CSV table of C-alpha atoms and ligand atoms in Angstrom, one decimal:
chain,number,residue,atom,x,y,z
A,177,UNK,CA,-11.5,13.4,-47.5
A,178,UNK,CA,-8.9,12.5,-50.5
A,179,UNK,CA,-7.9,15.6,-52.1
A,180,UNK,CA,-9.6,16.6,-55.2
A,181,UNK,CA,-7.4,17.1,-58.7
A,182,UNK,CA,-7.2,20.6,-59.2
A,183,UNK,CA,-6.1,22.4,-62.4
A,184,UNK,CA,-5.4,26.0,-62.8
A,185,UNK,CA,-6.2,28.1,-66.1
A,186,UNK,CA,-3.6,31.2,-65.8
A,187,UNK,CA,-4.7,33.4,-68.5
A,188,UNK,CA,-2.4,35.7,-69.9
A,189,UNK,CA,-3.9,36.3,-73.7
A,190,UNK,CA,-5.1,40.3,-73.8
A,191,UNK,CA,-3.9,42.8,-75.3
A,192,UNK,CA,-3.8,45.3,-72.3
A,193,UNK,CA,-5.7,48.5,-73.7
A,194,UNK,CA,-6.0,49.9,-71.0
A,195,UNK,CA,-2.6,50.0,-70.0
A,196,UNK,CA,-1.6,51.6,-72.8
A,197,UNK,CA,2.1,50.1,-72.8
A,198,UNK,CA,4.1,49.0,-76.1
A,199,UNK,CA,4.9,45.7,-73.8
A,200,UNK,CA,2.2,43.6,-73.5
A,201,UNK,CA,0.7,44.1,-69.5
A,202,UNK,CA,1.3,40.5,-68.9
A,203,UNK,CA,5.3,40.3,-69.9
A,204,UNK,CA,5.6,44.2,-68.2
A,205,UNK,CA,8.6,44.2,-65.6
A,206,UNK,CA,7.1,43.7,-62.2
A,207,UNK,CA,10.2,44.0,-58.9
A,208,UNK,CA,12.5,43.0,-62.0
A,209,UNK,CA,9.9,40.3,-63.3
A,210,UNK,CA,7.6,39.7,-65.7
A,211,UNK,CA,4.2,40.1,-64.4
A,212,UNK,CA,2.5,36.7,-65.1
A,213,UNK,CA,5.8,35.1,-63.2
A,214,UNK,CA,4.2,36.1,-59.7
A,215,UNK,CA,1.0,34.0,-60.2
A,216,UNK,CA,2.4,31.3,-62.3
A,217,UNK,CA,5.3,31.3,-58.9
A,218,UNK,CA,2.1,31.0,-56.9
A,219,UNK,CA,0.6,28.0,-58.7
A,220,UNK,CA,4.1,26.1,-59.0
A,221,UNK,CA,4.9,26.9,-54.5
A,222,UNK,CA,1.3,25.7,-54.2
A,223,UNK,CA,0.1,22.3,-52.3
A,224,UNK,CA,-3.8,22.6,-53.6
A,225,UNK,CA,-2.8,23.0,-57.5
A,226,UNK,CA,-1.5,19.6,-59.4
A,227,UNK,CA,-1.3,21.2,-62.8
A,228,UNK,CA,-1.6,24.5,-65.3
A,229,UNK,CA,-2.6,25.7,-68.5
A,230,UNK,CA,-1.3,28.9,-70.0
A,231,UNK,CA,-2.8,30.7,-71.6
A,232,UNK,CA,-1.4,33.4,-74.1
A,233,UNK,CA,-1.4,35.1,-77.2
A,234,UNK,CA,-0.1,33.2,-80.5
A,235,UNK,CA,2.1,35.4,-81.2
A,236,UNK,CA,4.1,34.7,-77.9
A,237,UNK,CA,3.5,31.0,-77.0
A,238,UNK,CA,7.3,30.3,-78.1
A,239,UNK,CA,8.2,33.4,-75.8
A,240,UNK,CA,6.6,32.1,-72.9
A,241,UNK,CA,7.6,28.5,-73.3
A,242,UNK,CA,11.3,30.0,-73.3
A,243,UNK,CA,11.3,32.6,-71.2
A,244,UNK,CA,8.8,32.1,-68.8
A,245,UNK,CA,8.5,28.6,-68.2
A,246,UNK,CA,11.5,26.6,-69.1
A,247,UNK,CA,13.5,30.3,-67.5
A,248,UNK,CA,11.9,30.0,-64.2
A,249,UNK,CA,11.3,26.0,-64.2
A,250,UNK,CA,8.0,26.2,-63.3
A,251,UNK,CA,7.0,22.0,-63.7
A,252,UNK,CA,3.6,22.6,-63.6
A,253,UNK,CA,2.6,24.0,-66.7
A,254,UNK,CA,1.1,20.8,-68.5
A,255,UNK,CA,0.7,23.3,-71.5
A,256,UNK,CA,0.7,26.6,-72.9
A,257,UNK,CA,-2.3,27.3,-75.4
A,258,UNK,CA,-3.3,29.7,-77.5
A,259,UNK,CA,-6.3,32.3,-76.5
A,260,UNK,CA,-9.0,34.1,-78.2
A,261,UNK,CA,-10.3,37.1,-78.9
A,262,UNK,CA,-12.0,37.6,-75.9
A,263,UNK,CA,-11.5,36.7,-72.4
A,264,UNK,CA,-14.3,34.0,-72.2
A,265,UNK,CA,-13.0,32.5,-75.6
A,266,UNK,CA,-9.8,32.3,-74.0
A,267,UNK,CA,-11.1,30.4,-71.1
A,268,UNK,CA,-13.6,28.3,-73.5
A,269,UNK,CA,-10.5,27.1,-75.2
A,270,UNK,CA,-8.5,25.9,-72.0
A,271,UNK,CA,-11.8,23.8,-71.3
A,272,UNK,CA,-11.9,22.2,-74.6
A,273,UNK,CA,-8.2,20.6,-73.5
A,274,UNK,CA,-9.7,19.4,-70.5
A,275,UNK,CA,-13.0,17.5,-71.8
A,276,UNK,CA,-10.9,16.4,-74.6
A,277,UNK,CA,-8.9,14.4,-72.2
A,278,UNK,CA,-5.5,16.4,-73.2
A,279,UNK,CA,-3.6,17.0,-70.2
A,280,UNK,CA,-1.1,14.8,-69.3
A,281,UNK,CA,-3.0,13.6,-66.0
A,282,UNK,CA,-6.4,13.7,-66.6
A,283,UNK,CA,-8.9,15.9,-64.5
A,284,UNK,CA,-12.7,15.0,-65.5
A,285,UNK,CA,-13.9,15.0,-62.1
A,286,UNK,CA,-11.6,17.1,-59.8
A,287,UNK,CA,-11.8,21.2,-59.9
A,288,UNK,CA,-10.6,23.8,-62.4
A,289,UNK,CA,-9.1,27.3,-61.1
A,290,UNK,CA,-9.5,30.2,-63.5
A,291,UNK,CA,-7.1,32.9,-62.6
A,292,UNK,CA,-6.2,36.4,-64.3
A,293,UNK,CA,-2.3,36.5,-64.9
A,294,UNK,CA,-2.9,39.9,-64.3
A,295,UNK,CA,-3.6,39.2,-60.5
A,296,UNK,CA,-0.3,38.8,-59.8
A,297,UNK,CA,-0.9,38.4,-55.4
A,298,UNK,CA,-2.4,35.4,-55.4
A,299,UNK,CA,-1.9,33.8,-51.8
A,300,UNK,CA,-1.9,30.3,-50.8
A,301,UNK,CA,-4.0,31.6,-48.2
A,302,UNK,CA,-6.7,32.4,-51.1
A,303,UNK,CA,-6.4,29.1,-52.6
A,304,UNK,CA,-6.9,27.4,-49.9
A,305,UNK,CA,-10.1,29.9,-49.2
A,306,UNK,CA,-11.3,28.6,-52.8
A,307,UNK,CA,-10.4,25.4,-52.8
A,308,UNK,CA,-12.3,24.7,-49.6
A,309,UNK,CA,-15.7,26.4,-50.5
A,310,UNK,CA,-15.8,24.5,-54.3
A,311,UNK,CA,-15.4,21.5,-52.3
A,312,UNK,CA,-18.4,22.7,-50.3
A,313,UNK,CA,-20.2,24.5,-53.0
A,314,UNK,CA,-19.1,23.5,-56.2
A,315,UNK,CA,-18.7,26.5,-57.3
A,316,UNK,CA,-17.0,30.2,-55.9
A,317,UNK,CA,-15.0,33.0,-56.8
A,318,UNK,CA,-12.7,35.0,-54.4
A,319,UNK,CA,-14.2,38.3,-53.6
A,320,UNK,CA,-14.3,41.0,-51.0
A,321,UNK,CA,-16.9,43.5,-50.2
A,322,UNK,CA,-17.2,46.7,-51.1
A,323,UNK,CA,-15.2,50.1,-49.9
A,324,UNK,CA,-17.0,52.1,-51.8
A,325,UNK,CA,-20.6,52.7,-52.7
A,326,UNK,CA,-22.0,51.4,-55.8
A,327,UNK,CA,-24.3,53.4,-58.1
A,328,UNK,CA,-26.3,51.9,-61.2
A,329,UNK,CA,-26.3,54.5,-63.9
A,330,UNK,CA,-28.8,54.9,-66.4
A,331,UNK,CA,-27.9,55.5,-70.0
A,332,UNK,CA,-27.4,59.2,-69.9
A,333,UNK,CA,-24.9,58.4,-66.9
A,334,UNK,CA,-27.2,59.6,-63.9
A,335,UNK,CA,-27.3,57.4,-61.1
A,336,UNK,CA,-30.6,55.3,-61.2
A,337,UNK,CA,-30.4,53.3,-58.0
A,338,UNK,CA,-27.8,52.6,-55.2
A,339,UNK,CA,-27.5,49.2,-54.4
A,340,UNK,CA,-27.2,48.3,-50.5
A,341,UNK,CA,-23.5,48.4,-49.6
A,342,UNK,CA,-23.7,45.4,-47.4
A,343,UNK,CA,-24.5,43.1,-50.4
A,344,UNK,CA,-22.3,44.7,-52.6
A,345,UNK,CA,-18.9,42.6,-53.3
A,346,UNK,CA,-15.9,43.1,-55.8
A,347,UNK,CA,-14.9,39.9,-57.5
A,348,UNK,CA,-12.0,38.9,-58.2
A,349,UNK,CA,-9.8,35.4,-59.3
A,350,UNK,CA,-9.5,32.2,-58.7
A,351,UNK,CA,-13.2,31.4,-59.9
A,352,UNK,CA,-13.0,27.5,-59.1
A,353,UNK,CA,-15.5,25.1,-60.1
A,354,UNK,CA,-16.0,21.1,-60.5
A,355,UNK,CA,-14.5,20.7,-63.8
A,356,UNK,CA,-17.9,19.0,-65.2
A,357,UNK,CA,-19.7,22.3,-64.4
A,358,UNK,CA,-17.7,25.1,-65.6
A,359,UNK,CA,-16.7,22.5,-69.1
A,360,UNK,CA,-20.4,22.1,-69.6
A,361,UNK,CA,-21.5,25.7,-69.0
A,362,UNK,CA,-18.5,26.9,-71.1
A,363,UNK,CA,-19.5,24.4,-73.8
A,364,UNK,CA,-23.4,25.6,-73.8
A,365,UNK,CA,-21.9,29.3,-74.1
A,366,UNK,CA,-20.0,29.0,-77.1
A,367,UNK,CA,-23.3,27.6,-78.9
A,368,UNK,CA,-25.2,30.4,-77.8
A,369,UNK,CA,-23.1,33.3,-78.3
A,370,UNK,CA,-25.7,35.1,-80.7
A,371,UNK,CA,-29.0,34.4,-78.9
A,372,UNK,CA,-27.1,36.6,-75.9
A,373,UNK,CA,-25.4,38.8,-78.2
A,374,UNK,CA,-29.0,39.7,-79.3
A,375,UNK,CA,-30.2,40.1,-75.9
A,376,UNK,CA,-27.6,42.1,-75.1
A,377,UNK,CA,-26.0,40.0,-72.3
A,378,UNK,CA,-22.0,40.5,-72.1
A,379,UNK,CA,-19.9,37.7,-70.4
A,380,UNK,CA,-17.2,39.5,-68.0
A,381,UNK,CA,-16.7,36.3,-65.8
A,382,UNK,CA,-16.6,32.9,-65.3
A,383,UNK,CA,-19.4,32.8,-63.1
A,384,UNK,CA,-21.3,34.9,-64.6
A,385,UNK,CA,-21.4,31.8,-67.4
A,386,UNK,CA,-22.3,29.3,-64.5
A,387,UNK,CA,-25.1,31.7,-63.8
A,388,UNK,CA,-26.3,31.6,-67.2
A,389,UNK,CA,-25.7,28.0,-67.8
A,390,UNK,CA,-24.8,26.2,-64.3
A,391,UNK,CA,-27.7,25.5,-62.2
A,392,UNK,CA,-25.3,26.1,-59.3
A,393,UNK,CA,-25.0,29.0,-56.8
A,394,UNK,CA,-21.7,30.4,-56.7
A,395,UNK,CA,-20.0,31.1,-53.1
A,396,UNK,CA,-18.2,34.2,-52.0
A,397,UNK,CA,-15.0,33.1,-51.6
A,398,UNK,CA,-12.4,35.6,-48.6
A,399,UNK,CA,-10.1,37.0,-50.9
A,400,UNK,CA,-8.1,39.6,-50.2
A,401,UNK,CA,-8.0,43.4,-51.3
A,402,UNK,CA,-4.5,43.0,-51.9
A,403,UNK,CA,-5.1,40.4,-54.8
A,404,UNK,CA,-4.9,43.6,-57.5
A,405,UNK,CA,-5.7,43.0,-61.5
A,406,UNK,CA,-3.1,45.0,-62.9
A,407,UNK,CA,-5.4,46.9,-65.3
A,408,UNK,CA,-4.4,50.4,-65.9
A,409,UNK,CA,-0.8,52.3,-65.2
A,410,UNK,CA,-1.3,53.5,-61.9
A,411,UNK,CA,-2.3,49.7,-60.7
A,412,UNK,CA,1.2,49.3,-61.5
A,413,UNK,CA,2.7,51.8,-58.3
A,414,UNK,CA,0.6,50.2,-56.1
A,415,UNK,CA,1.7,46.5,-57.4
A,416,UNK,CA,5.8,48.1,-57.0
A,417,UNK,CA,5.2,48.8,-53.4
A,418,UNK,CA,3.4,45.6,-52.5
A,419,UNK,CA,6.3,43.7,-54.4
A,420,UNK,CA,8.8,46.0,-52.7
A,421,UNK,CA,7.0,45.0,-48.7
A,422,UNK,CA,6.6,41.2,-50.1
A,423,UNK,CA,10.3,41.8,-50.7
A,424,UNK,CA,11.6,43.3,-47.6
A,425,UNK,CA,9.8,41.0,-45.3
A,426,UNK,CA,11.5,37.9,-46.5
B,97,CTP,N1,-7.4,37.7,-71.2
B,97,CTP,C1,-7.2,36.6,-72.0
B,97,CTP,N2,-7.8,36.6,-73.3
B,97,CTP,C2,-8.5,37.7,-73.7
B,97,CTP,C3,-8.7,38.8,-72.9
B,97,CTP,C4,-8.1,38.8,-71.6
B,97,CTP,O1,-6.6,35.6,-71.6
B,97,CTP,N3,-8.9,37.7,-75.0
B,97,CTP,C5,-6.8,37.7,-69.9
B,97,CTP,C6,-5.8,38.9,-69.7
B,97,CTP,O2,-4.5,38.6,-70.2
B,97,CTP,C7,-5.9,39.1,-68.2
B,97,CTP,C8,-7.2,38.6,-67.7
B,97,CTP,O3,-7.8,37.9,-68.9
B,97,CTP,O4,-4.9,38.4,-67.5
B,97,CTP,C9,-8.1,39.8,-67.3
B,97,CTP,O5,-8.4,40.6,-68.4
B,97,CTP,P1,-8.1,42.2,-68.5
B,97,CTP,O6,-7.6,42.7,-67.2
B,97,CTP,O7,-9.3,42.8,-69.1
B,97,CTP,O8,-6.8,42.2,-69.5
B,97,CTP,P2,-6.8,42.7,-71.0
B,97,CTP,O9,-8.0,42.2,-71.7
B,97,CTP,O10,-5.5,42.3,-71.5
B,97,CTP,O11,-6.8,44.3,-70.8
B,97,CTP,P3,-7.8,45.3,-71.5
B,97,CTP,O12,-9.2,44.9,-71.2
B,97,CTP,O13,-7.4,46.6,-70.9
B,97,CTP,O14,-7.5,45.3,-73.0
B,98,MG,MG1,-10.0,42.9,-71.1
């Protein structure tokens, strides 16, 4: 089968509160690096992604075209966009450049990758996982199951239910679908912001807003438990030592 077009959304526009850093998490030094290098290096060294859009705060777009992109030469960024407030709006905006027909090459009918630039392990390995099982599927997110045992708490933080452990997966990035699914459901979202704000429904994912608006099951994609979102300071000593082994196997 010919392969599909495939564009990757890196995004790389929050403001890292719970890091609690004076850096920004995304530009934090990572094995001497800035963190969003490692999976912007793995989009560029990739043979399933064609293209990238970057997404950041507008406050560093000229930062990041400098010393980020132009520094480290990676060819595929097609652009580097400004996010929102929110980590859906960020994504909703990278979709609008796609439907509008604004990258250079144009992808209306191939697959879009979403990816945290805080995830900075992203394998090959997991994009080929992902890339396969949209193909399949047209929709998945790379996941693994669950070490530890999930409770539902009620609101006075008692635990309501426990969830079988066997159906219980973490999700992580890529979250890849056909790019006329996740434009449209993205598009559908952004009208109907209040109606869910009203019922209380919060966005966290990109398949959670297939879910909502899709019509399309999303696959469980092998990902791997190394593939870490760098979220809060000690994330950041297990990240060293996984950069540090990465290092001293080469
Ligand atoms: N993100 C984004 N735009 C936003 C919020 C988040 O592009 N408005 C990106 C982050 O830069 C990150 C990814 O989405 O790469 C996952 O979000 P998260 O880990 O929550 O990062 P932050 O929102 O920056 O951190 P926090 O929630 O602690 O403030
Ligand atoms: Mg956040």
């Amino acid at each position: 089968m010919e392969k599909r077009r495939c564009t990757a959304v890196i995004l790389a526009a929050g403001s890292g509160r719970r890091m609690n850093s004076t850096v920004a998490k995304q530009f934090m030094l990572l094995g001497g690096k800035p963190l969003i290098f490692y999976a912007l290096n793995a989009i560029e060294q990739s043979e399933i992604i064609d293209d990238c859009i970057l997404v950041t705060g507008k406050e560093d777009i000229e930062y990041v075209k400098k010393e980020i992109v132009e520094r480290f030469s990676f060819h595929k960024v097609d652009c580097v966009i400004e996010g929102g407030d929110e980590r859906y709006a960020s994504v909703a905006k990278a979709m609008k450049v796609i439907e509008r027909g604004e990258l250079r090459v144009q992808n209306q009918d191939g697959l879009v990758f979403v990816h945290d630039g805080a995830r900075p392990f992203l394998t090959e390995e997991i994009l080929q996982n992902t890339y396969r099982d949209a193909c399949l599927y047209h929709a998945c997110v790379a996941a693994v199951p669950s070490k530890d045992t999930i409770k539902i708490a009620d609101e006075a933080g008692f635990a309501k239910t426990t969830p079988d452990r066997k159906w219980v997966w973490n999700v992580q990035t890529p979250q890849v679908f056909d790019t006329s699914l996740i434009t449209s459901a993205y598009s559908e979202l952004m009208l109907r912001l209040e109606e869910l704000k009203e019922k209380g429904i919060a966005v966290t994912d990109d398949a959670g807003v297939v879910e909502l608006f899709g019509n399309c099951k999303i696959r469980l994609s092998q990902g791997s438990y190394e593939n870490l979102k760098i979220t809060t300071p000690e994330d950041l000593i297990w990240a060293e030592s996984l950069i540090n082994r990465a290092f001293s196997e080469k």
